Tab-separated table of C-alpha atoms in Angstrom:
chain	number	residue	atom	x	y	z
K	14	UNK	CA	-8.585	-37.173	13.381
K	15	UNK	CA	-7.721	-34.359	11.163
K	16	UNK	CA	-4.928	-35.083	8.279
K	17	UNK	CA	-2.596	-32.357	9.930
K	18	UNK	CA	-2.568	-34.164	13.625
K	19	UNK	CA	-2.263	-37.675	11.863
K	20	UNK	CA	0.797	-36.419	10.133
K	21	UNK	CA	2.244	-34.946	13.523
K	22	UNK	CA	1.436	-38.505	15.281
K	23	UNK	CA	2.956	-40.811	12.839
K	24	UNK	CA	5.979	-37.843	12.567
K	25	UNK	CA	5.905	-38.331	16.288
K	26	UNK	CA	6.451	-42.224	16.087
K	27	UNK	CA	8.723	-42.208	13.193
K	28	UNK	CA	11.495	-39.908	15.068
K	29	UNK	CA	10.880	-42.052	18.423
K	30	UNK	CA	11.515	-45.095	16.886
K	31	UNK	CA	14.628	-43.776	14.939
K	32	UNK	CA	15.718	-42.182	17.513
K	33	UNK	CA	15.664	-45.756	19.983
K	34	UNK	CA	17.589	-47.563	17.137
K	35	UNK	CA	19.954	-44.540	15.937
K	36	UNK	CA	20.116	-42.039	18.356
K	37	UNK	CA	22.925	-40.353	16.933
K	38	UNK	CA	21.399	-39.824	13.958
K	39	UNK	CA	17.889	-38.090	14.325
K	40	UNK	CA	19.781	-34.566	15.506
K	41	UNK	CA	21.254	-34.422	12.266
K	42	UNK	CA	17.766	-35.585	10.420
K	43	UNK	CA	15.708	-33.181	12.585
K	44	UNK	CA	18.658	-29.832	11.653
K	45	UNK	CA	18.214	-31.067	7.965
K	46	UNK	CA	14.664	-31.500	7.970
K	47	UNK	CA	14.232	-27.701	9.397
K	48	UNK	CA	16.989	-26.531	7.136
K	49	UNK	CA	14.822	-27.820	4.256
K	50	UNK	CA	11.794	-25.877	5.234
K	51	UNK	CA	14.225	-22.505	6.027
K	52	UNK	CA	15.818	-22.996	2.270
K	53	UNK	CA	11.624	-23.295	1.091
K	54	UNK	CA	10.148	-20.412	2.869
K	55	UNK	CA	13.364	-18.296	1.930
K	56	UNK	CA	12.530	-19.264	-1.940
K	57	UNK	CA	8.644	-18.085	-1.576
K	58	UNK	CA	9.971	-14.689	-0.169
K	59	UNK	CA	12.010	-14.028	-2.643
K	60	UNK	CA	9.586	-15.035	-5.606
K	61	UNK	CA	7.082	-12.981	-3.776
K	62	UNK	CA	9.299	-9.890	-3.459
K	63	UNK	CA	10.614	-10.034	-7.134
K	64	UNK	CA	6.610	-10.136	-8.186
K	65	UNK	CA	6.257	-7.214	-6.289
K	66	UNK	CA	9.337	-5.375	-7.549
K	67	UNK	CA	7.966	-6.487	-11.453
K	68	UNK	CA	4.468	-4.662	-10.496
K	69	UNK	CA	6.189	-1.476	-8.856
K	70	UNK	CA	8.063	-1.305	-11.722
K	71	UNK	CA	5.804	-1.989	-14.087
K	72	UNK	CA	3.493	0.724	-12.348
K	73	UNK	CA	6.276	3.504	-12.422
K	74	UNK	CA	6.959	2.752	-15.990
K	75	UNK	CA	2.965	3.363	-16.512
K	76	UNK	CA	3.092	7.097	-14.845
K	77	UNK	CA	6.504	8.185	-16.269
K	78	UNK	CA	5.411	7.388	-19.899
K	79	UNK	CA	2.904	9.599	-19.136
K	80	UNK	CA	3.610	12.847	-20.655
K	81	UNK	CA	0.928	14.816	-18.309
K	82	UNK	CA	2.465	13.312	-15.340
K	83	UNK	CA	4.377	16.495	-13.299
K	84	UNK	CA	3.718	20.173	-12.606
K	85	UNK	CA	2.694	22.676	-15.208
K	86	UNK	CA	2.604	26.040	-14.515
K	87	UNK	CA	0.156	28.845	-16.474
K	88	UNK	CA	1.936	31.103	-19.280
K	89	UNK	CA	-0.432	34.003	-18.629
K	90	UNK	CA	1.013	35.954	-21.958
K	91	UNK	CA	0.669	33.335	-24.254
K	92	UNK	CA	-3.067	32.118	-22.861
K	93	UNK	CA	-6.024	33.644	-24.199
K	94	UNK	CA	-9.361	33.553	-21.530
K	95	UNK	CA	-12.733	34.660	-21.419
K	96	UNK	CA	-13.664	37.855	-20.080
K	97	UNK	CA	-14.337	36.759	-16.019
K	98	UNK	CA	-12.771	33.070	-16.562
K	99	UNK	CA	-10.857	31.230	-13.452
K	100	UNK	CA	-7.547	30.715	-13.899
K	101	UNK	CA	-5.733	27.757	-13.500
K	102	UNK	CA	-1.998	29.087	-12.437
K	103	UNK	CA	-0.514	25.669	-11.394
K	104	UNK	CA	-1.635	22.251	-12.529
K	105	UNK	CA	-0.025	19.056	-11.180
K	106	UNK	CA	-0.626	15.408	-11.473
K	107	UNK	CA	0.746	13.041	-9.089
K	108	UNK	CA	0.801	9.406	-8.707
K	109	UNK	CA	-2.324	8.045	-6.267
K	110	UNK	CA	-3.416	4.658	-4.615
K	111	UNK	CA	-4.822	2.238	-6.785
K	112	UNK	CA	-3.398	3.069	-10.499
K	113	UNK	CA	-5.003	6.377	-9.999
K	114	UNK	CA	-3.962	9.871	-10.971
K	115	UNK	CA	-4.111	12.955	-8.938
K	116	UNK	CA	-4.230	16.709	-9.931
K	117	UNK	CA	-4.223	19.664	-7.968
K	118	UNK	CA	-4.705	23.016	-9.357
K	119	UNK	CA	-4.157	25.998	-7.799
K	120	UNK	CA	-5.296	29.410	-9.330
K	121	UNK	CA	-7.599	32.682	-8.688
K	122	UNK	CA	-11.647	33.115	-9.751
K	123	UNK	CA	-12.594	36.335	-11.527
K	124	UNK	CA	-11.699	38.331	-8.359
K	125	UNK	CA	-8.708	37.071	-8.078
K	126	UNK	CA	-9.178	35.110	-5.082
K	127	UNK	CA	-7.160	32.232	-4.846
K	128	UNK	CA	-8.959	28.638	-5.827
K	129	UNK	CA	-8.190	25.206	-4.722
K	130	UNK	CA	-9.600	21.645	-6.307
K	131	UNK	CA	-8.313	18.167	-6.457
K	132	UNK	CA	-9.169	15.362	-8.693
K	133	UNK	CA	-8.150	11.711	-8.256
K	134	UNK	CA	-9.102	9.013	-10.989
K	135	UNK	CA	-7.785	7.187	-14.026
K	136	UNK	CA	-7.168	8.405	-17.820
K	137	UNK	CA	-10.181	6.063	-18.815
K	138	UNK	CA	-13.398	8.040	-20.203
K	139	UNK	CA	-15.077	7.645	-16.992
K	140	UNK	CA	-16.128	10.231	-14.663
K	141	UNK	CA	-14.712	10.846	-11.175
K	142	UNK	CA	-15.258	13.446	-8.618
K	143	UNK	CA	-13.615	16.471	-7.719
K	144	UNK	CA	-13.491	18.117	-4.565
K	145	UNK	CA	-13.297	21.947	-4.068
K	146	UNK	CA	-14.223	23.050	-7.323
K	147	UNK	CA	-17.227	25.559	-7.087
K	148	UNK	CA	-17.788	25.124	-10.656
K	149	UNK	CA	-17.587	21.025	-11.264
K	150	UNK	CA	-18.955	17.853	-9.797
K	151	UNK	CA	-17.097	16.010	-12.051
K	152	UNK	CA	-14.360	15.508	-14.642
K	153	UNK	CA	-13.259	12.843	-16.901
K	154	UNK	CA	-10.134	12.159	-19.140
K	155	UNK	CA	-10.339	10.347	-22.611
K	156	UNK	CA	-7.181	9.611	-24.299
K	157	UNK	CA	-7.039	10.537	-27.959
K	158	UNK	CA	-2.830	9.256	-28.146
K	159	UNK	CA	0.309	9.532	-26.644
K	160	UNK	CA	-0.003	13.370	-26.087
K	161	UNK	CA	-3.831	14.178	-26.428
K	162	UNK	CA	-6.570	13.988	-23.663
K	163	UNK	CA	-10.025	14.906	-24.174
K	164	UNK	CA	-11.959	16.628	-20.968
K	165	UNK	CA	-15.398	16.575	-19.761
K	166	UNK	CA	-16.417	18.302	-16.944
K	167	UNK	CA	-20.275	18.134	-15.192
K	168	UNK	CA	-22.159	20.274	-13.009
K	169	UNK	CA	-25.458	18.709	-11.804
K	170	UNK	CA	-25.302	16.036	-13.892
K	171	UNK	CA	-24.943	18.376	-16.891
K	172	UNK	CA	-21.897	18.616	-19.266
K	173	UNK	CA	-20.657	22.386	-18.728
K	174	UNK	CA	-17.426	22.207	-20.454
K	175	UNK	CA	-15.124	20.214	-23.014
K	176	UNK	CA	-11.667	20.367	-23.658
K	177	UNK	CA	-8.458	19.265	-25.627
K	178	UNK	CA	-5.363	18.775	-23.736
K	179	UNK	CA	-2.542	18.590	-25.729
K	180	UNK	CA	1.507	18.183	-24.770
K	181	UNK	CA	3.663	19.653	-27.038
K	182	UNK	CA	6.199	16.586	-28.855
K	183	UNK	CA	9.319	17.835	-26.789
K	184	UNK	CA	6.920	17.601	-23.377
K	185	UNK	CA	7.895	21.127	-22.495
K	186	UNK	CA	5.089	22.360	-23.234
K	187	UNK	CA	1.184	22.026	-23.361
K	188	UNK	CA	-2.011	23.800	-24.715
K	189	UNK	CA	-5.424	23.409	-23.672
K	190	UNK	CA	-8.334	24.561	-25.027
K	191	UNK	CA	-11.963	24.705	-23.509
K	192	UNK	CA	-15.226	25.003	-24.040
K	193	UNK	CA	-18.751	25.752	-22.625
K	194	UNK	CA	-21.342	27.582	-20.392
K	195	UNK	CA	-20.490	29.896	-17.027
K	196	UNK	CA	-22.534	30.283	-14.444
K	197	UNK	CA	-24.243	32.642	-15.940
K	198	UNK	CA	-25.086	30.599	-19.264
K	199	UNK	CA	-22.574	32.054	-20.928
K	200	UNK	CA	-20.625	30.600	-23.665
K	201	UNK	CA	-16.913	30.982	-23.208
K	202	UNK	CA	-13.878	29.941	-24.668
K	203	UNK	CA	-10.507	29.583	-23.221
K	204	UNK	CA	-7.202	28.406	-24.999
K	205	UNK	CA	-4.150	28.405	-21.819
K	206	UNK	CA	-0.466	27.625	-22.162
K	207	UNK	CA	1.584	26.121	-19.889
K	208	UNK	CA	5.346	25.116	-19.243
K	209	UNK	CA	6.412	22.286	-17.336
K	210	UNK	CA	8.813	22.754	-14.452
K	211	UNK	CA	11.544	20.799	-13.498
């Protein structure tokens, strides 16, 4: 017999006998007993939801001390590009399952067609994939501090570009500066501006 019936049966014998001897007592045992097990299951919830609120919390805290964290939009008169570069006119990182990170970007290729590419992954000097982009497999984050990422993007399994992202103190602001090899094997050198929107 398995300890969880035994329990039941001798539970079972207990509440028979009391209730033979004092029958006017076992309704008020039994509505205490279950009252007991109410007041218990009501305390897990609650430690369980205030856990939960702690790591939500804890989580938001994360993404709104970062200072990339929003929607940045290209200064085009500032920026400086190479001659046929993409442009990135909107940039925006979002919050994403799992502690990740996601940024969209939005912008036009040297014809001025209009370009589309997401990345999702973490701020951790590993490489994650990005989908749409004609010119990357891949792209990874470093942090230098607070305000300073270093990027890596891949092609092939090659490294075709490096860059310095950095937000200005007031987080207004942000400069990046890139560099490496077009598709044609071209060295180029970028160095964008952008302003973050409210």
């Amino acid at each position: 017999m398995t300890t969880g019936r035994l329990m039941k049966v001798r539970l079972t014998y207990y509440t028979g006998t009391v209730f033979r001897l004092y029958p006017q007592i076992l309704p008020i045992w039994i509505d205490a007993y279950w009252r007991k097990c109410s007041h218990r299951a009501v305390r897990t919830n609650r430690t369980t939801l205030a856990a939960l609120a702690v790591l939500l919390t804890a989580t938001a805290a994360t993404f709104a001390a970062n200072p990339l964290m929003g929607t940045w939009k290209l200064n085009e008169g500032k920026s400086k590009f190479a001659p046929g570069a993409t442009k990135n006119t909107t940039v925006t990182y979002t919050p994403a399952k799992g502690d990740m990170i996601k940024c969209t970007v939005e912008g036009v290729d040297k014809d001025g067609k209009p370009i589309h590419w997401t990345w999702v992954g973490k701020f951790d000097g590993k490489p994650y994939q990005i989908k749409g982009s004609p010119s990357f497999d891949t792209l990874t984050y470093k942090p230098v501090n607070d305000r300073t990422n270093k990027t890596t993007a891949t092609k092939a399994g090659k490294v075709v570009m490096t860059g310095t992202i950095t937000v200005a103190k007031d987080g207004k602001s942000r400069v990046v500066t890139l560099t490496g090899t077009d598709a044609n094997g071209q060295k180029f050198t970028d160095m964008t501006y952008y302003d973050k929107q409210p």
